[in-house]
Short mmCIF file of N, CA, C and O and ligand atoms in Angstrom, two decimals:
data_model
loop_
_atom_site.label_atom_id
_atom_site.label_comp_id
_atom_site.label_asym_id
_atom_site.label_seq_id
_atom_site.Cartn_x
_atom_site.Cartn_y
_atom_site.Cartn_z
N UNK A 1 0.84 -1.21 0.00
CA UNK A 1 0.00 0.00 0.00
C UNK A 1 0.88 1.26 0.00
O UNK A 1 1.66 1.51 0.91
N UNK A 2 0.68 2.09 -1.16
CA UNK A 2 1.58 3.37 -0.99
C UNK A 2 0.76 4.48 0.34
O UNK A 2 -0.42 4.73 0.57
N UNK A 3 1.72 4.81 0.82
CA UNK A 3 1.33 5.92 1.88
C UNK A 3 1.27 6.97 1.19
O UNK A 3 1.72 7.15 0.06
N UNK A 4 0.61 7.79 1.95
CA UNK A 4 0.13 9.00 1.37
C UNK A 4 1.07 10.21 2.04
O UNK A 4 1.05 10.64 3.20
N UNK A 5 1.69 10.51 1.22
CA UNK A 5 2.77 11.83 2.30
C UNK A 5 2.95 13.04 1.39
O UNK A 5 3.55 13.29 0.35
N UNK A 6 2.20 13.66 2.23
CA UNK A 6 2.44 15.07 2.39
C UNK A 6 3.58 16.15 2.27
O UNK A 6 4.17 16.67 3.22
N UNK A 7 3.76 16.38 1.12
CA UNK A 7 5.01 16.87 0.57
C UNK A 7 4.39 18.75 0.94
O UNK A 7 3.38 19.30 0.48
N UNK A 8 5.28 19.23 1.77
CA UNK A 8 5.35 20.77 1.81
C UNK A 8 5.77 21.29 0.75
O UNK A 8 6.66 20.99 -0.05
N UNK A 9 4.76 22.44 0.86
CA UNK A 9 4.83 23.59 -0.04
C UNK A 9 4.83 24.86 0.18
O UNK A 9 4.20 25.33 1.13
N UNK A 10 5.53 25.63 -0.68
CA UNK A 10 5.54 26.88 0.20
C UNK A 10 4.19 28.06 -0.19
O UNK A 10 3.80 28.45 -1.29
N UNK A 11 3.80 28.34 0.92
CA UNK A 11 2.50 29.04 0.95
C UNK A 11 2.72 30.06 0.20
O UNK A 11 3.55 30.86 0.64
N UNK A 12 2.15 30.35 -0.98
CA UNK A 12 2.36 31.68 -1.67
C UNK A 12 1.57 33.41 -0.94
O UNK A 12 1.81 34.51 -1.45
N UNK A 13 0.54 33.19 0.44
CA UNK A 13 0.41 34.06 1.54
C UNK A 13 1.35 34.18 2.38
O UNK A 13 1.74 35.35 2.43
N UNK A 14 2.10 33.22 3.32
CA UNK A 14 3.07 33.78 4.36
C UNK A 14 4.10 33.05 4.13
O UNK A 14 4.89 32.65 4.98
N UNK A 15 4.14 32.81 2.88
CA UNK A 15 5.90 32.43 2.47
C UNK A 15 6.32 31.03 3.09
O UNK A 15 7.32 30.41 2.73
N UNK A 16 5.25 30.53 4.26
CA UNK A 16 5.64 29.37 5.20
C UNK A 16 5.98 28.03 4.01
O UNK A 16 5.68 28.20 2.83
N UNK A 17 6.63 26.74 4.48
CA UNK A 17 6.61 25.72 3.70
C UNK A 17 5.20 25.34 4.98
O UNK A 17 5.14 25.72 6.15
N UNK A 18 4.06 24.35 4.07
CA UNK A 18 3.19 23.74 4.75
C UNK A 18 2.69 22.44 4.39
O UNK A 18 3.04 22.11 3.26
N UNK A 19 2.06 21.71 4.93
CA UNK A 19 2.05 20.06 4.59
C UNK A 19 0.52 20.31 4.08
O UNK A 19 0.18 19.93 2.96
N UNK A 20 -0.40 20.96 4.97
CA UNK A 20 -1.73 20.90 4.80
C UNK A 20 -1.86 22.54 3.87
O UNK A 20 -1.08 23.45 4.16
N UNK A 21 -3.00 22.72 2.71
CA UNK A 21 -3.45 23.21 2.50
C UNK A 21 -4.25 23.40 1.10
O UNK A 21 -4.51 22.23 0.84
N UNK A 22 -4.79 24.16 0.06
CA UNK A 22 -4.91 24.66 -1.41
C UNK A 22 -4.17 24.76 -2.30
O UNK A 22 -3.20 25.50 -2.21
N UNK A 23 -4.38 24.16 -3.19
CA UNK A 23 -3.97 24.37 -4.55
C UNK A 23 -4.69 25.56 -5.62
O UNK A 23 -5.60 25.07 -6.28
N UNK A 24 -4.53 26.56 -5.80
CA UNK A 24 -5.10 27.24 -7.09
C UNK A 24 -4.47 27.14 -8.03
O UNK A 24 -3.25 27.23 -7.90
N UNK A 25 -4.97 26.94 -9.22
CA UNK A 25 -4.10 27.29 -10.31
C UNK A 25 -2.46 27.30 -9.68
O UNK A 25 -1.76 28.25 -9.31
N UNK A 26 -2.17 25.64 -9.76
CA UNK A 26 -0.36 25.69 -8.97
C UNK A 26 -0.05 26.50 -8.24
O UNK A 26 1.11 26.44 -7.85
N UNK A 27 -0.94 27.62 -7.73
CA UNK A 27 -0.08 28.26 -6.42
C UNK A 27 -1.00 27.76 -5.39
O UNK A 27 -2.20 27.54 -5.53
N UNK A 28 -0.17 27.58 -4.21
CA UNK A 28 -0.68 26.57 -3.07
C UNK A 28 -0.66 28.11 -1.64
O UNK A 28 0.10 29.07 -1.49
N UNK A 29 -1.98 27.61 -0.84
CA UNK A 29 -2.15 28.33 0.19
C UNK A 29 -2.35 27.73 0.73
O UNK A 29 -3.07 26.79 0.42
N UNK A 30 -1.64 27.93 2.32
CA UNK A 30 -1.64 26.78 3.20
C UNK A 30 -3.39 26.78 4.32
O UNK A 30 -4.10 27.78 4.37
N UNK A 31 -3.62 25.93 4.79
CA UNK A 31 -4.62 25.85 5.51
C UNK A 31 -5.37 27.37 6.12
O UNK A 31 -6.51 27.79 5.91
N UNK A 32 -3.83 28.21 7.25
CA UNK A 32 -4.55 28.98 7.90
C UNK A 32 -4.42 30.00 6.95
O UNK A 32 -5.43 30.63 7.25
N UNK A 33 -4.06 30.45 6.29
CA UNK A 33 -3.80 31.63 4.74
C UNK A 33 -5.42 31.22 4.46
O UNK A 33 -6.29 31.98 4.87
N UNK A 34 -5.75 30.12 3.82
CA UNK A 34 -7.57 30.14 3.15
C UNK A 34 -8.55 30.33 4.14
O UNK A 34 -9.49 31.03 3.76
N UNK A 35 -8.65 29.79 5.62
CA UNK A 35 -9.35 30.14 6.52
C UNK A 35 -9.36 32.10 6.38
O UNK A 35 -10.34 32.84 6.32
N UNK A 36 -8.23 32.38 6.36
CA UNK A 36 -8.30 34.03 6.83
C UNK A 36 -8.68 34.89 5.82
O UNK A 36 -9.22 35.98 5.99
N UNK A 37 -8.24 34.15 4.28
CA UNK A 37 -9.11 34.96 2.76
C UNK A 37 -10.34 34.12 2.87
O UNK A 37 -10.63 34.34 1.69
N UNK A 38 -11.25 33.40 3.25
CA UNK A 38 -12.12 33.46 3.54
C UNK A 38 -12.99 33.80 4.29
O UNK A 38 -14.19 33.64 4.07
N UNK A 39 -12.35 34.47 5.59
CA UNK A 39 -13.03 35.58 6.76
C UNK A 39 -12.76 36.84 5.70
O UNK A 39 -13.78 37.33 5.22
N UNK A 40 -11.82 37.27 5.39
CA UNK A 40 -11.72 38.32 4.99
C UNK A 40 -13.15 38.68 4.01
O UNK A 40 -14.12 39.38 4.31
N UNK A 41 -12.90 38.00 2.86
CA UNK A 41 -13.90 37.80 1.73
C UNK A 41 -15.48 37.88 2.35
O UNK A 41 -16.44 38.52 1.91
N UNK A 42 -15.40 37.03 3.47
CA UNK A 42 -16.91 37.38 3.98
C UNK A 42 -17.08 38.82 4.90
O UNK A 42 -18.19 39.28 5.14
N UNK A 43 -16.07 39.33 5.29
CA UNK A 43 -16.34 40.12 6.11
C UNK A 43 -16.53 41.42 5.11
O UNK A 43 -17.23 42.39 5.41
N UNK A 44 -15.65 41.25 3.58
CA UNK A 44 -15.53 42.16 2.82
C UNK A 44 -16.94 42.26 2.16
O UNK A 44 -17.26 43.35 1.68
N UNK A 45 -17.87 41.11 2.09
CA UNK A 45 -19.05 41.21 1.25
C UNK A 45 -20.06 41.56 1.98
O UNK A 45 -21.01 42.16 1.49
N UNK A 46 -19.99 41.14 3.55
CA UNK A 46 -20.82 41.77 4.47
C UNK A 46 -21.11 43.24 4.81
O UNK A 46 -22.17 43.73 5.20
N UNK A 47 -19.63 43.96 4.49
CA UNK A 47 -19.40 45.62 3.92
C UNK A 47 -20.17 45.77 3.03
O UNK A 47 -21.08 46.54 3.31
N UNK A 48 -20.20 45.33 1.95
CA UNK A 48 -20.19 45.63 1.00
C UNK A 48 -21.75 46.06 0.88
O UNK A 48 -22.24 47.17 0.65
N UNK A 49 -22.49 44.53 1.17
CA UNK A 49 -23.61 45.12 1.53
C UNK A 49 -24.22 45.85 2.29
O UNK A 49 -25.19 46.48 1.87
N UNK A 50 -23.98 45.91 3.07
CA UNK A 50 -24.31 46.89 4.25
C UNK A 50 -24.22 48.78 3.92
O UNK A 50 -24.96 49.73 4.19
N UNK A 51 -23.10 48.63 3.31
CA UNK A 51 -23.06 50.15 2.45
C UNK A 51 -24.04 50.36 1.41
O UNK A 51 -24.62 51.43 1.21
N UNK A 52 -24.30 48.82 0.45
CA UNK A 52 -25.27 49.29 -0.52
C UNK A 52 -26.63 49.17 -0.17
O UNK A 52 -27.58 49.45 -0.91
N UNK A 53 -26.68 48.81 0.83
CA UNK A 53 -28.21 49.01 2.17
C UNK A 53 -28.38 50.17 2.34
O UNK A 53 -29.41 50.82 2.13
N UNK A 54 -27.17 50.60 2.83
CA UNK A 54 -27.40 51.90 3.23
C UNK A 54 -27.52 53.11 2.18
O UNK A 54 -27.76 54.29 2.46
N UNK A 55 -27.38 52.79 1.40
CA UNK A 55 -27.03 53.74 -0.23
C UNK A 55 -28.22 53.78 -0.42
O UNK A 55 -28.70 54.90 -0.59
N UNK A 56 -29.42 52.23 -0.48
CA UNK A 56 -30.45 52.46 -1.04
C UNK A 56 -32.04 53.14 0.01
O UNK A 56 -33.08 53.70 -0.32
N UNK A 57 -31.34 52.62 1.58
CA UNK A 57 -32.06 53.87 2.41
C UNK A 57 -31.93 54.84 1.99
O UNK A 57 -32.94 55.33 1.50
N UNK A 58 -30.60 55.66 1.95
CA UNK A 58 -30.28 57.06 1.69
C UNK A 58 -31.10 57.85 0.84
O UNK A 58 -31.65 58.93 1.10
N UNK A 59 -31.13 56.75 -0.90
CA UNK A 59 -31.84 57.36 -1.90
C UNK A 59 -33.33 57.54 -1.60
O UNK A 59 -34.08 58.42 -2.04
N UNK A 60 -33.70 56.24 -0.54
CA UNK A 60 -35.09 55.88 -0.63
C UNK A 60 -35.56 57.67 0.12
O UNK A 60 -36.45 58.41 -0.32
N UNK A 61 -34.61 57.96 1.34
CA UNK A 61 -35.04 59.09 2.14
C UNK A 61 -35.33 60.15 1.35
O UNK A 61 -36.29 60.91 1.54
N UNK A 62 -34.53 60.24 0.46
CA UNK A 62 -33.88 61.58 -0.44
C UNK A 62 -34.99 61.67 -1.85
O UNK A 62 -34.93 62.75 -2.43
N UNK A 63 -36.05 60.56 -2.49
CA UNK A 63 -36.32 60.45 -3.09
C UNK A 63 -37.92 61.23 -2.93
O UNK A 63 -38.71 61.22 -3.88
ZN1 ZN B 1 0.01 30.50 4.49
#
């Protein structure tokens, strides 16, 4: 039975070599690098909306 081993790579976010993580398009992000662009990303779309909430109160007031 071939074992399965985990060849490190170096995280193209914090430069680390890591055993666990993503592949994109051959550049590899290690585990905690995708956990944190995925907080980010949600926290960025949760802005996002929230401003265009508020954009469409604004107009609704103004209208
Ligand atoms: Zn990383």
């Amino acid at each position: 039975m071939d074992q399965e081993q985990a060849v490190p790579e170096v995280c193209i976010i914090c430069g680390q070599e890591k055993a666990e993580g993503i592949r994109i398009i051959s550049q590899f992000i290690c585990e905690e690098c995708e956990a944190e662009m995925v907080r980010t990303e949600a926290e960025d779309a949760k802005y996002r909306f929230f401003i265009g909430r508020m954009k469409k109160i604004g107009l609704q007031k103004n209208a």
